[in-house]
Amino acid sequence: LKLIENNARLCGVIFDWDKYNLELCEEISKMNENLPLYAFANTYSTLDVSLNDLRLQISFFEYALGAAEDIANKIKQTTDEYINTILPPLTKALFKYVREGKYTFCTPGHMGGTAFQKSPVGSLFYDFFGPNTMKSDISISVSELGSLLDHSGPHKEAEQYIARVFNADRSYMVTNGTSTANKIVGMYSAPAGSTILIDRNCHKSLTHLMMMSD
């Protein structure tokens, strides 16, 4: 269990049903309710499983050499479904875009990192960040990923997802970090001429907000 708890990269757990039981499954489910579990049993094993137990992510297999390929395919399919389940909308769309090897002729100008590899220093820069960072560095001109400006496509789905996670009515993704987010909220809630009480050690973006909005 410690190995499972400390290894977030695991995409499934395979175990012998005769050696372990549902108690193990329940403990694993407490750590990650989506993690697939694969229980192998022999022909004479007793499967005492209730309807409530079936809500756990368990797949049962019988030890059978003739079914090895089918079992492997089932595990591969379940692993793909698990990854698809845990990925947020925009991240999922971005992974898919990079995986399909799409190419953009517009911004940014480094062309998926290719341009950086034309010089020694550029190659060092490319090697430091890696190919996936470069390939996923794209602009709103990629229509299939939607737009941060008009809240469309996977961007919109991501904002709806964030709102559900934080139990909010709406959520908006902004660039430039906390500083910009603070100023957006501040300008909405405290127009020019308002009186604002803030902490002495507040984020400097609030000071900037008061200077901008007077």
mmCIF file of N, CA and C in Angstrom, residues 16 38 41 59 123 131 173 192 203 209:
data_model
loop_
_atom_site.group_PDB
_atom_site.id
_atom_site.type_symbol
_atom_site.label_atom_id
_atom_site.label_comp_id
_atom_site.label_asym_id
_atom_site.label_seq_id
_atom_site.Cartn_x
_atom_site.Cartn_y
_atom_site.Cartn_z
ATOM 1 N N ASP A 16 -3.468 -11.034 -6.825
ATOM 2 C CA ASP A 16 -4.057 -12.371 -6.766
ATOM 3 C C ASP A 16 -5.253 -12.352 -5.815
ATOM 4 N N TYR A 38 -7.086 -4.954 -10.914
ATOM 5 C CA TYR A 38 -7.240 -6.179 -11.691
ATOM 6 C C TYR A 38 -7.010 -7.373 -10.780
ATOM 7 N N ALA A 41 -7.951 -14.705 -10.505
ATOM 8 C CA ALA A 41 -8.417 -15.817 -9.671
ATOM 9 C C ALA A 41 -8.308 -17.115 -10.460
ATOM 10 N N SER A 59 -11.638 -5.237 -12.128
ATOM 11 C CA SER A 59 -11.868 -6.165 -13.237
ATOM 12 C C SER A 59 -11.365 -7.532 -12.797
ATOM 13 N N SER A 123 19.757 25.437 -28.940
ATOM 14 C CA SER A 123 19.670 23.998 -28.693
ATOM 15 C C SER A 123 19.725 23.688 -27.204
ATOM 16 N N PRO A 131 10.922 18.724 -25.749
ATOM 17 C CA PRO A 131 10.078 18.868 -26.941
ATOM 18 C C PRO A 131 8.607 19.128 -26.645
ATOM 19 N N MET A 173 -10.258 31.791 -16.608
ATOM 20 C CA MET A 173 -8.810 31.642 -16.641
ATOM 21 C C MET A 173 -8.200 32.931 -17.180
ATOM 22 N N ALA A 192 -13.607 53.474 -8.805
ATOM 23 C CA ALA A 192 -12.890 54.706 -8.434
ATOM 24 C C ALA A 192 -13.637 55.461 -7.337
ATOM 25 N N HIS A 203 -0.532 41.672 -1.039
ATOM 26 C CA HIS A 203 0.141 41.502 -2.324
ATOM 27 C C HIS A 203 0.264 42.864 -3.017
ATOM 28 N N LEU A 209 -3.474 48.165 -7.943
ATOM 29 C CA LEU A 209 -4.898 48.319 -8.239
ATOM 30 C C LEU A 209 -5.409 49.682 -7.775
#
